[in-house]
XYZ file of C-alpha atoms in Angstrom:
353
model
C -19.225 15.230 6.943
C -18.396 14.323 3.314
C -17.176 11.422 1.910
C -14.616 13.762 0.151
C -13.085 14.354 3.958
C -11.847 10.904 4.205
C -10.195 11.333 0.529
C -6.112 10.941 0.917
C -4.584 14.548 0.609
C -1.094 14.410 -1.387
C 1.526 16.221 -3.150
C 2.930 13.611 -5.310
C 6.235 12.967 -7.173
C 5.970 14.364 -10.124
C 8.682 12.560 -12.957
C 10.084 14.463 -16.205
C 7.833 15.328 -18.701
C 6.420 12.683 -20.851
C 6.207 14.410 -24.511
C 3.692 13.583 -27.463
C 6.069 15.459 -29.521
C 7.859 13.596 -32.303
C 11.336 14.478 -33.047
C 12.839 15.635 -29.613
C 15.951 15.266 -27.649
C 14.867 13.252 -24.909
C 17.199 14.279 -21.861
C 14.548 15.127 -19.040
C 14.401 11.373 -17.541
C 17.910 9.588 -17.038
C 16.824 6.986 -19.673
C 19.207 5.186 -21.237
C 19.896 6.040 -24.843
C 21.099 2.923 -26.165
C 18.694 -0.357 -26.955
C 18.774 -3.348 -24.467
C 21.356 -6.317 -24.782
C 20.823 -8.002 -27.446
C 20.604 -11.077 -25.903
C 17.609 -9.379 -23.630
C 15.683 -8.276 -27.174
C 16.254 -12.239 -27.985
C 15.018 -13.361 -25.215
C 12.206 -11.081 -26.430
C 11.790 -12.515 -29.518
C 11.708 -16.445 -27.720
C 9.524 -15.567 -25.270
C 6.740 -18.033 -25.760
C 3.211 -15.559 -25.129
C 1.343 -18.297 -24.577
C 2.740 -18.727 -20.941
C 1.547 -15.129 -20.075
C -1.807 -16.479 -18.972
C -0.347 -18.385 -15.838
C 0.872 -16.197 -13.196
C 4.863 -15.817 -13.399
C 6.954 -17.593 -10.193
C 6.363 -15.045 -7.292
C 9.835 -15.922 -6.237
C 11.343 -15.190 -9.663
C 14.471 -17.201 -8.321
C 16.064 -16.983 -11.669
C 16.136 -13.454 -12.018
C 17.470 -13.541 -8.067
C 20.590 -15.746 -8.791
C 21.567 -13.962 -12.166
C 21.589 -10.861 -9.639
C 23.260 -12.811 -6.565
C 25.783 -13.438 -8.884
C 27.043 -10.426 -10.511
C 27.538 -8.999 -7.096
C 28.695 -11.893 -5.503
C 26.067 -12.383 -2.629
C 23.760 -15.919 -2.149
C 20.226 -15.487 -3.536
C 18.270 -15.041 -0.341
C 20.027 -11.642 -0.019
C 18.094 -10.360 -2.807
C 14.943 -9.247 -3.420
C 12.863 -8.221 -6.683
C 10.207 -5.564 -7.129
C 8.238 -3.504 -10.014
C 10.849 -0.791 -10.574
C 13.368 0.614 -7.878
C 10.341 3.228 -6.625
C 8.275 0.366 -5.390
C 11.381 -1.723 -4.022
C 11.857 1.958 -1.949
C 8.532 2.303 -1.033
C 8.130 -1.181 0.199
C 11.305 -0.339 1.696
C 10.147 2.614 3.735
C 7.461 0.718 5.001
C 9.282 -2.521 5.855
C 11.982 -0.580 8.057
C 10.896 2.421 9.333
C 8.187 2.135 11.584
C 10.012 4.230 14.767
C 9.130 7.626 16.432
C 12.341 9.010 15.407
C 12.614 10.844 12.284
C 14.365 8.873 9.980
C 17.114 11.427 7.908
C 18.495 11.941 4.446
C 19.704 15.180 2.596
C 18.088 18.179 1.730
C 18.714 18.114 -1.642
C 18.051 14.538 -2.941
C 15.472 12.270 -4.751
C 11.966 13.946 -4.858
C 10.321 10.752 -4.125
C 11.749 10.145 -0.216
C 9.270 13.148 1.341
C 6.761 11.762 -0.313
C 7.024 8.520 0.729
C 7.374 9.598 4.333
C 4.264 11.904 4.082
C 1.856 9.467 2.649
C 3.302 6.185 5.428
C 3.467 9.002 8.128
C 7.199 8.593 8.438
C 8.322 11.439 10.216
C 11.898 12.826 8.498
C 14.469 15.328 9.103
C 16.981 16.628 6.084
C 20.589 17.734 6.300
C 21.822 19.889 4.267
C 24.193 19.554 1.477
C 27.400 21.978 1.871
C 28.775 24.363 -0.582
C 29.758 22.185 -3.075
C 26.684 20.265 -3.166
C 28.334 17.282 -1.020
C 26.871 15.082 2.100
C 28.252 15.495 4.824
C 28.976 12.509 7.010
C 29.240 13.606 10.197
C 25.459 14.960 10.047
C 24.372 11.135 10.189
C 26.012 10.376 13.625
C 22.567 11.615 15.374
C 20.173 9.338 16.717
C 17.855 8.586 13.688
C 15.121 5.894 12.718
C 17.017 5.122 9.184
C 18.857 6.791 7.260
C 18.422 7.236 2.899
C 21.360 7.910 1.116
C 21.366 7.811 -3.273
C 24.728 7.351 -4.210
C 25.152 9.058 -6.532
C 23.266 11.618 -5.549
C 20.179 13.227 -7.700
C 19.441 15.848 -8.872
C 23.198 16.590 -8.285
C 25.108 13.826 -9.689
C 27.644 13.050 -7.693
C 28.976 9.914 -5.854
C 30.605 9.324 -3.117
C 33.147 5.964 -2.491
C 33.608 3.048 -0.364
C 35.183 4.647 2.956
C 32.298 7.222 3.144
C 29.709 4.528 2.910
C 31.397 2.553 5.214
C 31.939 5.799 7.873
C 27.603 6.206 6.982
C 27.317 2.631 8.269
C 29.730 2.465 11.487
C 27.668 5.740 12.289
C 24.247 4.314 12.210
C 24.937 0.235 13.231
C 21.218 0.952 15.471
C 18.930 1.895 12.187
C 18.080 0.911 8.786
C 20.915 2.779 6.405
C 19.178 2.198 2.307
C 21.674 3.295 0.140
C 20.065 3.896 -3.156
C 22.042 3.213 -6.244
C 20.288 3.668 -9.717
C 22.748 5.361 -10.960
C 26.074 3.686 -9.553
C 27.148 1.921 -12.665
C 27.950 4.757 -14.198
C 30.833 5.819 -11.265
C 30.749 4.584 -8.236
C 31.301 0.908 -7.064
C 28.133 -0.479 -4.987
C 28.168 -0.606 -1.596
C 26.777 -4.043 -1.810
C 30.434 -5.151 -0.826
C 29.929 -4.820 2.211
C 25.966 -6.871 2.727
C 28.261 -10.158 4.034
C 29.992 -8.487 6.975
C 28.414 -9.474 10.020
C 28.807 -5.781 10.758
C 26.566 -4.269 8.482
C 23.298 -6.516 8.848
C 21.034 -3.568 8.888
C 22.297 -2.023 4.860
C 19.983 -2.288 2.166
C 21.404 -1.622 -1.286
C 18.740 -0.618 -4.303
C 19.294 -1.193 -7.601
C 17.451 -0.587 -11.314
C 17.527 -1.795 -14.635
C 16.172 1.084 -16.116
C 19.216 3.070 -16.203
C 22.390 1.106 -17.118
C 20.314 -1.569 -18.290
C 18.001 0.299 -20.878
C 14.952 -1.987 -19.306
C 12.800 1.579 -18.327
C 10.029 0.276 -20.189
C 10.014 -3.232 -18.031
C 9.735 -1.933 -14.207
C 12.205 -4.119 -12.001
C 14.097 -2.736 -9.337
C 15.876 -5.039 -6.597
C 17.269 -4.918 -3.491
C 20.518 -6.361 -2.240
C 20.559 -6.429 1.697
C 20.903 -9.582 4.895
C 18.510 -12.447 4.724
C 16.471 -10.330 7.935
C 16.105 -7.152 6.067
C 15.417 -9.502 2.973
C 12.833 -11.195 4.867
C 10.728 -8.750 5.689
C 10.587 -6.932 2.577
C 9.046 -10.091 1.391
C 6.862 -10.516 4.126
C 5.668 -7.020 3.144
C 5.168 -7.522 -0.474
C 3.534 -11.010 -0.022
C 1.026 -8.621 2.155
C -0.384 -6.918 -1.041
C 0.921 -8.264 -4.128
C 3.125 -11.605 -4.306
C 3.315 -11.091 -8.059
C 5.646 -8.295 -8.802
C 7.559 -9.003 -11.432
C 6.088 -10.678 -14.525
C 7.261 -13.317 -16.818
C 8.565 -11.067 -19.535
C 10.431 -9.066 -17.243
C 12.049 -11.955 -15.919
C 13.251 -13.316 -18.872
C 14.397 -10.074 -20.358
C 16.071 -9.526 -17.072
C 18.367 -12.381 -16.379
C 19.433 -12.367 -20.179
C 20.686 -8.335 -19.678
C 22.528 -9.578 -16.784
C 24.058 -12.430 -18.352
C 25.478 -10.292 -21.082
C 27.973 -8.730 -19.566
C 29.882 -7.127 -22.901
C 27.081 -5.149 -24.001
C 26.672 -3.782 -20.840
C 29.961 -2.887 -19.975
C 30.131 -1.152 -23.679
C 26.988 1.232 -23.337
C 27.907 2.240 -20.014
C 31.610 3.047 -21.289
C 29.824 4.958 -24.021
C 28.186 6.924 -22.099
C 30.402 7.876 -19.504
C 32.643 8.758 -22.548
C 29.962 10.792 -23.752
C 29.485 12.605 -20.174
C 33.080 13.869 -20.033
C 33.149 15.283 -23.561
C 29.565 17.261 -23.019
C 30.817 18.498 -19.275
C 34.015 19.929 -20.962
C 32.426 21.522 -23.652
C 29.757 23.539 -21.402
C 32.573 24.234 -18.875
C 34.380 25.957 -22.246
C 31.064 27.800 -22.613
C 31.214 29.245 -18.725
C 28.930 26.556 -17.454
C 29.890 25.310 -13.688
C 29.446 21.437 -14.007
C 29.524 19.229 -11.122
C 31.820 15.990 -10.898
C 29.162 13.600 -12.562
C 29.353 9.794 -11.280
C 25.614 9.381 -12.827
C 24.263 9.206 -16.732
C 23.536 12.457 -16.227
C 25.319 16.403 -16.010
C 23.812 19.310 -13.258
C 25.052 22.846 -14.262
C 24.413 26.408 -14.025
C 25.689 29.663 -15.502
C 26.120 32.739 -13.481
C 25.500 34.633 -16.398
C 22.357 32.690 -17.354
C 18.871 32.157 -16.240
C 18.766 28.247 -16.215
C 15.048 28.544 -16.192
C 15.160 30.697 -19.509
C 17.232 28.235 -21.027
C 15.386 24.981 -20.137
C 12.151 26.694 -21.779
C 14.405 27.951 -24.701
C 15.657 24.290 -25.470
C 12.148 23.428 -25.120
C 10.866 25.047 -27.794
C 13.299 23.807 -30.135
C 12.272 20.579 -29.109
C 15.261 19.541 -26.659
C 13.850 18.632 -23.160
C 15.944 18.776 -20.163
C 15.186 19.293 -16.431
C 14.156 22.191 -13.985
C 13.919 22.696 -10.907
C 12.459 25.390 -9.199
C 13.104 24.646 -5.868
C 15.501 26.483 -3.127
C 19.135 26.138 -3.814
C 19.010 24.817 -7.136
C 16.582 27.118 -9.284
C 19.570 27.822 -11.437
C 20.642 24.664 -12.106
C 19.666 22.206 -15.017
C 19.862 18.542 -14.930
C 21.030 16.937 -18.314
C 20.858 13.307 -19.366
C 23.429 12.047 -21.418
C 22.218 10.796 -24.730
C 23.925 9.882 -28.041
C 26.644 11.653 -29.240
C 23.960 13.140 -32.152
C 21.602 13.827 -29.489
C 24.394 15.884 -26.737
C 25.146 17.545 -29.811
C 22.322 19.290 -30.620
C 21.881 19.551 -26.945
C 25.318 21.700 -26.917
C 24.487 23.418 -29.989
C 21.190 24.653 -28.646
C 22.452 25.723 -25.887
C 25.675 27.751 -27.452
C 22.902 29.662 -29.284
C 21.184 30.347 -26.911
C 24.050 32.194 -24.762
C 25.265 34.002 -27.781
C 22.217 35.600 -28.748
């Protein structure tokens, strides 16, 4: 037997491509196009580097109660991790630790199999319907959790309050994660409803790296009961108490506190969303209802494939996915105004050659 046998065999998640290309449109990754707050690139500038060579508090309590606040919930309901992936991953392992296949759609965030393949969680997917929506009712079967994004990625939309709530009363014997990076741009967070006594067993997941342009710092956070709370820091403080750094903290609790800015850039972009989605549905594009910072289209007329590796070579980079159901669909991030216009301009060209 070779060492080699005991090696860890693994498909991993693979994210949109990371160009060395200068001069591109950047719309493959659901980054945020506009700078951080300005109060965060201050805090920045004050940051004193001299502190960086003691550890940072593994609590980060300050970053926790700039959080508890905004959504209204006491500090010990929330929890702090390097980027939403590892607050999910930590999840998964914290909470589902059953025989029974824990359940989320088929059509959905490319991370969650992976995940469940490399804990051994064992899974089973439901699939979206027609028009690309989840369908309630599916998640009344006996599960061991259940992972919902809201909105939904790749396909960008977002579902409201009554359906999470229907999710919940469905599933009051497992785990439900509802996983919002992208609900600031449409939906309102289902973190409303982490005080009811009813709903002990939600855990709500949050990023700065979308609505917050913070990408480039890794924190993620969790909103959830003090038990599920609990235990995900019983499981982090099993590996790594030190999560989130000093910088991050800093920059964090200032882009929180500024609550202008933030409210501006996602108005901007939403803005920006509706004016690119009518313009491709003017061009014959089918455009789903986007609640996200990003657009997820097809053409019947049109390979989508064709076109993503058309844009590509005149250096605009969106996403692909060649996978069942969706290989003729493309998944657009909404930039600037400059940058969805080249976008849109590339694209026109390319369906009128």
């Amino acid at each position: 037997m070779s060492w080699k046998d005991n090696l860890r065999k693994i498909e991993p998640y693979v994210p949109g491509e990371q160009s060395k290309e200068k001069d591109i449109v950047k719309l493959n990754a659901n980054e945020n196009p506009y700078p951080p707050s300005p109060k965060a690139i201050q805090a920045l500038k004050d940051f004193n580097a001299e502190s960086l060579r003691l550890y940072p508090p593994a609590d980060a309590t300050p970053l926790k109660k700039a959080i508890a606040d905004y959504y209204g919930v006491g500090v010990n309901n929330v929890f702090l991790g390097n980027g939403s992936d590892d607050v999910l991953a930590l999840a998964f392992q914290a909470f589902f630790n059953g025989d029974k296949p824990i359940a989320y759609p088929d059509i959905t965030y490319s991370f969650y199999p992976v995940w469940c393949r490399l804990f051994g969680i064992p899974y089973k997917t439901y699939p979206l319907d027609e028009n690309f929506r989840i369908n309630p009712e599916d998640y009344r079967e006996e599960n061991g959790g259940v992972v919902l994004p809201n909105p939904n990625a790749p396909t960008s939309i977002g579902e409201d309050t009554e359906f999470i709530q229907k999710i919940l009363d469905y599933n009051r014997d497992s785990v439900v994660i509802i996983d919002e990076a992208y609900a600031d741009f449409g939906v309102q967070s289902a973190a409303l409803f982490v005080d009811s006594d009813s709903y002990q067993n939600l855990l709500v997941t949050g990023t700065f790296s979308k609505s917050r342009s913070l990408a480039g710092l890794r924190i993620g956070f969790a909103i959830g009961s003090k038990a599920l709370i609990s235990v995900l820091e019983a499981v982090k403080n099993s590996y790594n108490s030190y999560t989130v750094d000093s910088l991050s903290i800093a920059m964090g609790i200032a882009s929180f506190e500024d609550r202008d800015y933030f409210t501006a850039t996602v108005d901007k972009i939403i803005a920006t969303r509706e004016r690119m989605t009518a313009r491709l549905r003017e061009l014959g594009f089918t455009v789903l209802d986007s609640s996200a910072n990003f657009i997820f289209a097809t053409h019947n007329d049109y390979s989508m494939k064709e076109l993503f590796e058309y844009l590509k070579t005149e250096k605009v980079f969106i996403r692909y996915f060649n996978l069942p159901r969706i290989d003729n669909y493309i998944r657009v991030t909404v930039g600037t105004d400059e940058e969805v216009d080249i976008f849109l301009k590339e694209t026109e060209a390319y369906i009128r050659r």
